[in-house]
Amino acid sequence: MNLPDVQSATPDTLIPINKVGIKNLKYPIKVLDRAKGFQ
C-alpha cells in the first residue's frame, strides 16, 4: 500500500490560518460514549 504525502502537498484552497493549537485542555480527558458513560 502506497499512501500519498498529504502534509507536504499544496492545499487546494489558499485560506490563511491565523492561529492553531489547543487551549485550556484539562486532564484526564473524559469522553461520553453511546451508553451515556464516560471513558
CSV table of C-alpha atoms in Angstrom, one decimal, residues 10-33:
chain,number,residue,atom,x,y,z
A,10,THR,CA,0.0,22.3,-1.6
A,11,PRO,CA,-3.6,22.8,-0.4
A,12,ASP,CA,-6.4,23.2,-2.9
A,13,THR,CA,-7.8,26.2,-1.1
A,14,LEU,CA,-5.4,29.0,-0.2
A,15,ILE,CA,-7.1,30.1,3.1
A,16,PRO,CA,-4.7,31.7,5.6
A,17,ILE,CA,-4.6,30.1,9.0
A,18,ASN,CA,-4.1,32.7,11.8
A,19,LYS,CA,-4.0,30.5,14.8
A,20,VAL,CA,-3.5,26.8,15.5
A,21,GLY,CA,-3.3,24.7,18.6
A,22,ILE,CA,-5.3,23.7,21.7
A,23,LYS,CA,-6.2,25.9,24.6
A,24,ASN,CA,-7.4,25.1,28.1
A,25,LEU,CA,-7.0,21.4,27.8
A,26,LYS,CA,-7.6,19.6,31.1
A,27,TYR,CA,-6.5,16.1,32.1
A,28,PRO,CA,-7.9,13.5,32.5
A,29,ILE,CA,-9.9,13.8,29.2
A,30,LYS,CA,-13.4,12.4,29.6
A,31,VAL,CA,-15.4,11.3,26.6
A,32,LEU,CA,-19.1,10.5,26.7
A,33,ASP,CA,-19.8,7.2,24.9
